[in-house]
Short mmCIF file of C-alpha atoms and ligand atoms in Angstrom, two decimals:
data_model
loop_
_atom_site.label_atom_id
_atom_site.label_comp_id
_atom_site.label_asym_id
_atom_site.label_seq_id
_atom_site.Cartn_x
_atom_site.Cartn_y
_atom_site.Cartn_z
CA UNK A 1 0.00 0.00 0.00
CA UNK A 2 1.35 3.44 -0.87
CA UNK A 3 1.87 5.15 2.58
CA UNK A 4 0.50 8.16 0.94
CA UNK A 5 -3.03 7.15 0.19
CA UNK A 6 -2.67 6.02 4.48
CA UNK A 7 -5.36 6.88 6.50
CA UNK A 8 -3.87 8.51 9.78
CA UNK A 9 -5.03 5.33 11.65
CA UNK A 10 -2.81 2.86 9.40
CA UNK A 11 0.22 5.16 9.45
CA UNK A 12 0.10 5.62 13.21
CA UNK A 13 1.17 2.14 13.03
CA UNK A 14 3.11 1.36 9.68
CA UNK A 15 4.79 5.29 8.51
CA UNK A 16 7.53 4.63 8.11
CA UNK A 17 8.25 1.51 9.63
CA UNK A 18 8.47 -2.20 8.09
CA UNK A 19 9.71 -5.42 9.68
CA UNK A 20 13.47 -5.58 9.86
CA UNK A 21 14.82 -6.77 6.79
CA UNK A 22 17.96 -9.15 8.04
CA UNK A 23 16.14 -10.81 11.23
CA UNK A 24 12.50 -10.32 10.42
CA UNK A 25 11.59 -8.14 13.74
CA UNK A 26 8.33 -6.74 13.85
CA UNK A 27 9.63 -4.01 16.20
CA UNK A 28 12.07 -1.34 15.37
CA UNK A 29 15.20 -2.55 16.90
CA UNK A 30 17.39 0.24 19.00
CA UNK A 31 20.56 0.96 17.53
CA UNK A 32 22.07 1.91 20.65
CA UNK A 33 25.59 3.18 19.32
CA UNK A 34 27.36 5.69 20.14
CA UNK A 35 29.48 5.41 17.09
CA UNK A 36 29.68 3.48 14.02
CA UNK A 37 32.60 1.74 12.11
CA UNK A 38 34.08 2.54 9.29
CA UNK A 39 34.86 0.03 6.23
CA UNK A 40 38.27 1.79 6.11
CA UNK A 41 39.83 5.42 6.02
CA UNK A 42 37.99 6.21 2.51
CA UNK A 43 34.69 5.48 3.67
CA UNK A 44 34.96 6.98 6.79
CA UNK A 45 36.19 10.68 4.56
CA UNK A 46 33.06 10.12 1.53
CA UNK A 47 31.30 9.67 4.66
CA UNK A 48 32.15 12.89 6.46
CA UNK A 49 32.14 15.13 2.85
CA UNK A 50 28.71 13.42 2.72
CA UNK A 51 29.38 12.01 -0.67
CA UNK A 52 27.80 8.86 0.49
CA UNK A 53 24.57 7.79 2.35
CA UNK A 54 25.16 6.26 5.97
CA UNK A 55 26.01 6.28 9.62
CA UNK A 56 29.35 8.23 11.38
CA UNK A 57 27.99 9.16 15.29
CA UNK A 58 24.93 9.08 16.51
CA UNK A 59 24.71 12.70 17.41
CA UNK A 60 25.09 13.30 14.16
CA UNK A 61 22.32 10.41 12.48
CA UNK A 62 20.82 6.74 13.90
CA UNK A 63 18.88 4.35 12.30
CA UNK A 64 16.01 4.36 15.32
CA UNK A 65 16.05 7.97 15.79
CA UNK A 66 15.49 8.38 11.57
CA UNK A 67 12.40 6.25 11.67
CA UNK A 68 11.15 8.05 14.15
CA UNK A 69 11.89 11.46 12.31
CA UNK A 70 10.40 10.20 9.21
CA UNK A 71 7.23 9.12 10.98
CA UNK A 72 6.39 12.70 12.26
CA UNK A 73 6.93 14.38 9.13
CA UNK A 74 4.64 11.42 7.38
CA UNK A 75 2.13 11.70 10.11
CA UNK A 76 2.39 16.25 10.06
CA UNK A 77 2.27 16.01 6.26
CA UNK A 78 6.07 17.72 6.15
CA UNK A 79 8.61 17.11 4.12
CA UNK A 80 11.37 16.06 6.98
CA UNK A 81 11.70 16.19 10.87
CA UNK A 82 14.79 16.38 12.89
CA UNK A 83 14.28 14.93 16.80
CA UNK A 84 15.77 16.78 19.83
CA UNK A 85 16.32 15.63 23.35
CA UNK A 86 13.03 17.47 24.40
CA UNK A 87 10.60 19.73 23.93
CA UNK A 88 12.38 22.56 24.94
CA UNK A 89 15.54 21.72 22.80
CA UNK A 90 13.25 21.63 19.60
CA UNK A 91 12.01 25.02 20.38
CA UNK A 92 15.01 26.60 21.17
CA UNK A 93 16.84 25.21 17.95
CA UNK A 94 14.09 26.31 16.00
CA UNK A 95 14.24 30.01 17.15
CA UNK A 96 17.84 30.25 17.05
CA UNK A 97 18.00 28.40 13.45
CA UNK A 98 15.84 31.24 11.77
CA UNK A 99 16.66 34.30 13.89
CA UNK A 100 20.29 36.01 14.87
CA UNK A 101 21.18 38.95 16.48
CA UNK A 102 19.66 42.09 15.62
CA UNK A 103 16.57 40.21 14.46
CA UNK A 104 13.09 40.43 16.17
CA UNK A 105 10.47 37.70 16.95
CA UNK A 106 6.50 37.05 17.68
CA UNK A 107 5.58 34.93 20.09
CA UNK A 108 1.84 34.31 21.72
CA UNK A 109 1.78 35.38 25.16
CA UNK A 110 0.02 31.82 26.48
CA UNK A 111 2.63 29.02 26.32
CA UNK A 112 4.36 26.73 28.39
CA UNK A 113 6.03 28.20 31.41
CA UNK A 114 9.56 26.85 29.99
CA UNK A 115 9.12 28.42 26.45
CA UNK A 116 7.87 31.46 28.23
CA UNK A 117 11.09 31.51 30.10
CA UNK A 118 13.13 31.09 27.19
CA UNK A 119 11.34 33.74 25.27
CA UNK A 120 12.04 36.45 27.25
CA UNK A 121 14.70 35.59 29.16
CA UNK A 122 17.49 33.31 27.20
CA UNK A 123 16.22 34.38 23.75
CA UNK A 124 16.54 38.25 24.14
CA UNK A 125 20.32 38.00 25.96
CA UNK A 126 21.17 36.41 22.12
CA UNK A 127 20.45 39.53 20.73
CA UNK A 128 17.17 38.73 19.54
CA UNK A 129 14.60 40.96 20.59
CA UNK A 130 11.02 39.00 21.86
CA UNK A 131 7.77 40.44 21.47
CA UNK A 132 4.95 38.72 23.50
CA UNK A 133 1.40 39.30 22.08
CA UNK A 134 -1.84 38.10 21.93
CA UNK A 135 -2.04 35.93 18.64
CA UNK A 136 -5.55 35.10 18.71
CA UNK A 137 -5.67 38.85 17.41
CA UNK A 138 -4.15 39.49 13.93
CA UNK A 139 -4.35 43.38 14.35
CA UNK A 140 -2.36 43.30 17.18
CA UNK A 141 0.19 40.96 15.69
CA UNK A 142 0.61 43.27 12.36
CA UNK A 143 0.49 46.30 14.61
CA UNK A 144 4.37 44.59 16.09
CA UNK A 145 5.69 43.21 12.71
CA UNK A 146 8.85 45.50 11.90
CA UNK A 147 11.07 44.88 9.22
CA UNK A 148 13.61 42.93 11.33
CA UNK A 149 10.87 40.36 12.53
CA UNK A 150 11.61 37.28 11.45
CA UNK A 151 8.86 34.52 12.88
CA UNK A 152 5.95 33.85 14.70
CA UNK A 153 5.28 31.63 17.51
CA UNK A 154 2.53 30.02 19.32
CA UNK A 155 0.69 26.57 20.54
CA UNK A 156 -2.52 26.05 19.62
CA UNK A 157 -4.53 25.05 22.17
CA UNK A 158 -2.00 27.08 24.60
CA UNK A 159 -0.94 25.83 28.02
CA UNK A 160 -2.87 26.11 29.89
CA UNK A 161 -5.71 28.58 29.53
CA UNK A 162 -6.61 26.36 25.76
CA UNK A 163 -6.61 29.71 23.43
CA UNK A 164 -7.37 28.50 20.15
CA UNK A 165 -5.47 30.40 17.52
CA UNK A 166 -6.49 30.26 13.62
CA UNK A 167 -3.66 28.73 11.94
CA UNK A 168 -4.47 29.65 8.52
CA UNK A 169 -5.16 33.11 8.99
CA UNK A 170 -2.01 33.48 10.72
CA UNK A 171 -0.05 31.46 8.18
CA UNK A 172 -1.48 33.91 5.48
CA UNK A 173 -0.50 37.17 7.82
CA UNK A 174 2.95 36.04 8.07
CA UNK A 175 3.58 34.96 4.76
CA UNK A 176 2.24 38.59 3.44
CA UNK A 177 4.98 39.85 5.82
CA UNK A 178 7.56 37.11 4.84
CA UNK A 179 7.87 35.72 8.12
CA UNK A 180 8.14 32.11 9.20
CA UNK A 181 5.33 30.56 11.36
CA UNK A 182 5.69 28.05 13.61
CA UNK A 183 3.07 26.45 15.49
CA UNK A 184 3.84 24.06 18.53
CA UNK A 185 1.55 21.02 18.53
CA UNK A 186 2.12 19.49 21.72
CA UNK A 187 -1.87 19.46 22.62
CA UNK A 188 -3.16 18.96 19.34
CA UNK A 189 -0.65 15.68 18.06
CA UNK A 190 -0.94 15.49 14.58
CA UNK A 191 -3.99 13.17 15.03
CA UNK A 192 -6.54 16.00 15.95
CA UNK A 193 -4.67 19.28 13.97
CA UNK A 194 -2.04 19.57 11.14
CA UNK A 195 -0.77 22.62 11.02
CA UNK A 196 1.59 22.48 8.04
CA UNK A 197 -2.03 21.48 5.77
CA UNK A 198 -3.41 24.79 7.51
CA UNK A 199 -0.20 26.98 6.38
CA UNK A 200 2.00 26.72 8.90
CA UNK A 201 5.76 26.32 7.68
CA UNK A 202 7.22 24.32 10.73
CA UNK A 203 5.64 22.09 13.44
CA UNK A 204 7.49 21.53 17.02
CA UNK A 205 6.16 19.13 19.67
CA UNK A 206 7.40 18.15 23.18
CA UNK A 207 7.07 14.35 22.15
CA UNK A 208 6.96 13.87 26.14
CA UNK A 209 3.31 14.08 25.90
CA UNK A 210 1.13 12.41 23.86
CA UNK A 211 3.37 10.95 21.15
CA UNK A 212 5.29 8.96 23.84
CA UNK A 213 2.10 8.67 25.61
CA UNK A 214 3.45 6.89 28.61
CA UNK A 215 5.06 9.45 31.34
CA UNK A 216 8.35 7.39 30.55
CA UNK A 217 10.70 9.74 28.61
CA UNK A 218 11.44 12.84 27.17
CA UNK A 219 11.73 14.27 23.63
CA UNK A 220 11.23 16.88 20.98
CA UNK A 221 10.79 17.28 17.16
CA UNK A 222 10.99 20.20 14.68
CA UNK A 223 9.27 19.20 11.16
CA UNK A 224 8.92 21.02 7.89
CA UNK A 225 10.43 21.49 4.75
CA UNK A 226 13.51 19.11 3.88
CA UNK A 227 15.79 21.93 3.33
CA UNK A 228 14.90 23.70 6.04
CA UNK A 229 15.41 20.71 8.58
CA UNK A 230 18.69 19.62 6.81
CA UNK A 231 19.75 23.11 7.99
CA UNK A 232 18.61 22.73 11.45
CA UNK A 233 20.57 19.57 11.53
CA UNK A 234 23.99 20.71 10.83
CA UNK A 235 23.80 23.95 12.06
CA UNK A 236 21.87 23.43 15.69
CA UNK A 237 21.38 19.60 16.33
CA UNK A 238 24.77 18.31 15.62
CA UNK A 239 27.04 21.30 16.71
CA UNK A 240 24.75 22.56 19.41
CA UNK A 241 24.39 18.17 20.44
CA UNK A 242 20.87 18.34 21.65
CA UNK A 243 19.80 14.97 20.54
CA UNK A 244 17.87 12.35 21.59
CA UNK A 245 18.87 8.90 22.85
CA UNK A 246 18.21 6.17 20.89
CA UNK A 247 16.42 4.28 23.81
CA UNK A 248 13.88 7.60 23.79
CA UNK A 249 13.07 7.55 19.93
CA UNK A 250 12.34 3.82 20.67
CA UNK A 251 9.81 4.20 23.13
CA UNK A 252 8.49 7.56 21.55
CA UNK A 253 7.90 5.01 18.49
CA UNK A 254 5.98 2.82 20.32
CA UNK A 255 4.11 5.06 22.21
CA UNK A 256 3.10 6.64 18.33
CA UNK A 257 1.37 2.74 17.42
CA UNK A 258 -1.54 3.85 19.53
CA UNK A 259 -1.72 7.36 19.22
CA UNK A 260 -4.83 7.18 17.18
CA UNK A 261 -6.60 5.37 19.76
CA UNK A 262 -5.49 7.35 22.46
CA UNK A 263 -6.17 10.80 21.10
CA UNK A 264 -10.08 9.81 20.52
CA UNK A 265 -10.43 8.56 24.02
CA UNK A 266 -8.62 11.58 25.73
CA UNK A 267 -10.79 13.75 23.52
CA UNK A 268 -13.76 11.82 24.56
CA UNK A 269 -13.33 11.65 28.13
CA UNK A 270 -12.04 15.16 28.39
CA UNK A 271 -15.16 16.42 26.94
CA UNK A 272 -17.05 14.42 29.44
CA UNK A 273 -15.13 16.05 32.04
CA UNK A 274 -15.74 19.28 30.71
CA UNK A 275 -19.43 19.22 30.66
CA UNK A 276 -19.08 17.96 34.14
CA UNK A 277 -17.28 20.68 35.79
CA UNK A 278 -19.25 23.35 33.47
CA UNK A 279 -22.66 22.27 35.30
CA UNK A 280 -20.97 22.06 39.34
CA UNK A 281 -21.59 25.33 41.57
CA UNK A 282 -17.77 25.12 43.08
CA UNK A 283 -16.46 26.15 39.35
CA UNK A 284 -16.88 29.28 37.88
CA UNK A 285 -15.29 28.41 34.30
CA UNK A 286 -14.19 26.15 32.22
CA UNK A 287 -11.78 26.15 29.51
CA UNK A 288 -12.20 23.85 26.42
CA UNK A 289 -13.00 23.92 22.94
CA UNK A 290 -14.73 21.40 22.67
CA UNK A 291 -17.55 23.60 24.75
CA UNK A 292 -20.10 24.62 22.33
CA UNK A 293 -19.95 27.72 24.09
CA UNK A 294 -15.63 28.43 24.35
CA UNK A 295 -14.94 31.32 22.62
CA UNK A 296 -11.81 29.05 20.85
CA UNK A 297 -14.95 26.03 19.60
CA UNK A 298 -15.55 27.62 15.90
CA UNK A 299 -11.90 27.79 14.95
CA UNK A 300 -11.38 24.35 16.63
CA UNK A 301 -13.94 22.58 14.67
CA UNK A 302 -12.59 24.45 11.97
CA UNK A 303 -8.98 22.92 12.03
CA UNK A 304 -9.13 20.05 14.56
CA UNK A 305 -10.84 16.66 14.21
CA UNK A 306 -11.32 16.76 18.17
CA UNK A 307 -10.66 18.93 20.76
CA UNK A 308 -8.23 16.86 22.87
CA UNK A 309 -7.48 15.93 25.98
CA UNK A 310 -6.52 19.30 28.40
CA UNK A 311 -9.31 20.91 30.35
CA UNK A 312 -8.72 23.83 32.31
CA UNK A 313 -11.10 25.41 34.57
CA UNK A 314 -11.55 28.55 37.59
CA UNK A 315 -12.47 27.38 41.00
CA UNK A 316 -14.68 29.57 43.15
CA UNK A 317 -12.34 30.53 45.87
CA UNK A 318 -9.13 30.72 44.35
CA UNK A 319 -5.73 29.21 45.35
CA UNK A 320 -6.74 28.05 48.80
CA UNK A 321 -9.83 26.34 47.02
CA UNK A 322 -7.40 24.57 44.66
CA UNK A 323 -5.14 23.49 47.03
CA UNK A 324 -8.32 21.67 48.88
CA UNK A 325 -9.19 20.32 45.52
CA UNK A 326 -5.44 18.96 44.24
CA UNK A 327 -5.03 17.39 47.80
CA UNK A 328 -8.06 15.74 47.79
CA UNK A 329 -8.44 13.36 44.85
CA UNK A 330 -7.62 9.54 44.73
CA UNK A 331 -7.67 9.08 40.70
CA UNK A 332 -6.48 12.03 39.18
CA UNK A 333 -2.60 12.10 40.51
CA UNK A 334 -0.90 15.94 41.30
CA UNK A 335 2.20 16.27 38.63
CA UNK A 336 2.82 18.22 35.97
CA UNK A 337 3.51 17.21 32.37
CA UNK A 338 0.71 15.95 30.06
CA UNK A 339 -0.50 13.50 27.45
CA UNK A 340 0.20 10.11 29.57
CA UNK A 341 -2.38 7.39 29.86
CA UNK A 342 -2.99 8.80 33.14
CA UNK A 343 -5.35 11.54 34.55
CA UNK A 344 -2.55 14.94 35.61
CA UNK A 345 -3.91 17.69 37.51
CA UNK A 346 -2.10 20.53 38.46
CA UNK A 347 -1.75 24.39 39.60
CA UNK A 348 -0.44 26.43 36.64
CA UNK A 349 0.21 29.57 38.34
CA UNK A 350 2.24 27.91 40.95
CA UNK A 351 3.74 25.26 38.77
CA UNK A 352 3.78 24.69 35.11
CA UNK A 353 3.80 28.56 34.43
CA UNK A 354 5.84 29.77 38.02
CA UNK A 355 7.85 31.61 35.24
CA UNK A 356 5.31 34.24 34.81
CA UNK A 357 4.87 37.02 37.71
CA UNK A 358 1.73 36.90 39.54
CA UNK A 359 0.74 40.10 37.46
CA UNK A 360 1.83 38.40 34.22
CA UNK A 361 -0.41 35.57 35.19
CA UNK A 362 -3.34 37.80 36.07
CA UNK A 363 -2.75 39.55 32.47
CA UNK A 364 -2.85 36.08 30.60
CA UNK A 365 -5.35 34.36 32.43
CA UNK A 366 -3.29 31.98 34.91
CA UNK A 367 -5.30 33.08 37.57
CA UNK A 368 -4.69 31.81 40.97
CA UNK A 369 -7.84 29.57 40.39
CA UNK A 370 -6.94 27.95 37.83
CA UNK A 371 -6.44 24.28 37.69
CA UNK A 372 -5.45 21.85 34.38
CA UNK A 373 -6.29 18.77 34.14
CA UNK A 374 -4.88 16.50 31.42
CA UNK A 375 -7.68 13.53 30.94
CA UNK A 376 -6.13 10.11 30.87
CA UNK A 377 -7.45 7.16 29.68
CA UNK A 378 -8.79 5.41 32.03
CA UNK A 379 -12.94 5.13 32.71
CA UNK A 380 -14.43 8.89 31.88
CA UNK A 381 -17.14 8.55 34.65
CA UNK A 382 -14.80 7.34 37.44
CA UNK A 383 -12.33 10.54 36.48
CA UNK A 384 -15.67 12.87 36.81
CA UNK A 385 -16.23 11.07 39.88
CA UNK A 386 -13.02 12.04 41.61
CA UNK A 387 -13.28 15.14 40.84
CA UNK A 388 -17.16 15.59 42.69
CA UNK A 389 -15.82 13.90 45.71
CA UNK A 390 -12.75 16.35 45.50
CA UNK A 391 -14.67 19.26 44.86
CA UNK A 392 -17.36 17.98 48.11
CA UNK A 393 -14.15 18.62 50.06
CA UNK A 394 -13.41 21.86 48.94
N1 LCS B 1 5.63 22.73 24.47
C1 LCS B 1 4.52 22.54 25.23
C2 LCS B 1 3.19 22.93 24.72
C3 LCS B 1 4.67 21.97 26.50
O1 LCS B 1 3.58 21.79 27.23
C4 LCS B 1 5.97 21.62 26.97
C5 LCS B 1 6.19 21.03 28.32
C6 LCS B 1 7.07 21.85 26.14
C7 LCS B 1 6.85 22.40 24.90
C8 LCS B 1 8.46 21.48 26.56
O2 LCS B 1 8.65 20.13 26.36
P1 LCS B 1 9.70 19.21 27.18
O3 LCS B 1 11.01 19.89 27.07
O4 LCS B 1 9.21 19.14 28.58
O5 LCS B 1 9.64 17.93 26.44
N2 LCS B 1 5.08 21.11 29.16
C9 LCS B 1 5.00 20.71 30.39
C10 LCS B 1 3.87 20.92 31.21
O6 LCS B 1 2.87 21.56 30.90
N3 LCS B 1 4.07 20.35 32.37
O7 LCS B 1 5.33 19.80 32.49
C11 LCS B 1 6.01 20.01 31.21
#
């Protein structure tokens, strides 16, 4: 079967991967090598002048840690991917690969505490000055681009309040001002949004969430177009050395076979959770797009097949209330990260997104009520009923 006429289902589970051709094993094996040898001193030089196709140091290239490249740009519809250590190594790379010194970037001002910490203070002592705005609004956006911008950045749904941001009509804003977007997937997975078929030019994700799937490792991938990424590879992932183990891409492969599956149950029993805390007198919002009634829910339906598995929501009473709440529950388990088969609840302003100041936070919508939950798999009814014996508490 041509893996391009692949539904999403079948290449969760065959993109880019096929039985081992010497020993016939089903599973990807895990080439885990630091280095590889030469067949003498010629090969090893064609090798290095890149004349010829194959294998010097795994920093620089690995058999598991291709596959697993291959598979996200096959399942993103890009061209090529390049995998990082984490998350936060894609991003970084990314940013630093398209702007230098002197140069000026976009960012949205709702995203991960760590990115949010990087943005405005790693990023800008590089030279690179960071402008943080809202990019649900394209008016304000255009009313920042200068001629030294150079990209813009955002997740869509953000951590943690679940903005939705239109991907297409920001892809067609920056492009009419030359500028690269790049839209961090993390929430979405390539399952439920696509960005590069919406516009975008380059996709990251934290692959520690739902791609792995498991709360076992840690990872991050930049995808786009092949030249691009061949860039990013010589310039930032071999001679800045932030990749991943070959031990990681296995288990971030694995994790991928039942990403499908996964994604349409967390989107399922998050929206059951959703409608549950919507209706209960100790919560005063709720934040997620699959709510016929979130202000994000007509863009979602517009560019997601679901809307995923983070719900967010304001408890009447604020921190003290939350702090009730998080240290009363038996199913859902208090840690951050996201995306495992497991129900995560957490405090952003205290935790995830410490990085912003309390007024930042206030500005953004972390308020001190604010709790995330990231819906596991397990049975939807006994999550909501955790949460009403919590909430009884509070
Ligand atoms: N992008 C998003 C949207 C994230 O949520 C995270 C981590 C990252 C990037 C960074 O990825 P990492 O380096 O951790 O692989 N988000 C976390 C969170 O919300 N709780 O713990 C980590």
């Amino acid at each position: 079967m041509d893996k391009d006429n692949m539904s999403l289902e079948t290449l969760v589970v065959h993109g880019a991967q096929k039985p081992d051709p010497t020993t016939g094993a089903i599973s990807t094996p895990i080439y885990q090598t630091s280095t590889f040898v030469f067949k003498d001193p010629d090969h090893g030089a064609r090798l290095f002048r890149g004349e010829e196709e194959g294998y010097i140091y795994t920093r620089v290239g690995n058999p598991t840690i291709e596959i697993l490249e291959r598979k996200l740009a096959l399942l993103e519809s890009a061209e090529a991917g390049v995998a990082f250590a984490s998350g936060m190594a894609a991003i970084f790379n990314t940013i630093i690969s398209i702007a230098s010194a002197g140069d000026h970037i976009i960012v949205d001002d709702t995203v991960y505490g760590g990115t949010y910490a990087l943005m405005t203070k790693i990023i800008p002592r590089l030279g690179i000055e960071v402008s943080i705005v809202n990019c649900a609004d394209e008016k304000e956006i255009e009313s920042k681009i200068k001629g030294n911008t150079r990209l813009i950045f955002f997740e869509t749904p953000s951590n943690p309040t679940l903005k939705v941001i239109d991907i297409g009509q920001i892809s067609r804003l920056g492009h009419d001002h030359k500028l690269v977007v790049v839209v961090d997937n993390t929430f979405a997975t390539p399952i439920l949004q696509r960005p590069i078929e919406h516009g975008a030019d380059i996709v990251v994700h934290s692959m520690t969430k739902y791609l792995s799937g498991h709360g076992d490792t840690i990872g991050g991938i930049v995808v786009g177009r092949r030249e691009y990424i061949e860039r990013l590879r010589e310039e930032t992932a071999i001679d800045v050395g932030s990749c991943i183990s070959p031990f990681n891409a296995w288990l971030i492969l694995r994790g991928i076979k039942t990403l499908y599956l996964r994604m349409i149950r967390h989107s399922e029993n998050a929206y059951k959770v959703a409608r549950f805390l919507k209706d209960h007198p100790k919560v005063e919002r709720v934040m997620y797009p699959g709510l016929e009634d979130d202000p994000g829910h007509k863009i979602a339906r517009k560019q997601m097949l679901l809307f995923g598995g983070m719900v967010s929501f304001e408890i009447a009473g604020g921190r003290e209330a939350g702090k009730r709440l998080l240290s009363n529950l038996n199913l859902c388990t208090l840690a951050v990260s996201l995306g495992d088969t497991d129900t995560l609840i957490e405090h952003p302003a205290s935790m995830t997104h410490s990085t912003y100041s309390d007024e930042e936070c206030l500005k953004f919508g972390i308020t001190p009520g604010l709790i995330r939950i990231s819906v596991g798999i397990e049975n939807g009814t006994e999550i909501c009923e955790d949460l009403a014996r919590g909430l009884e508490g509070v």
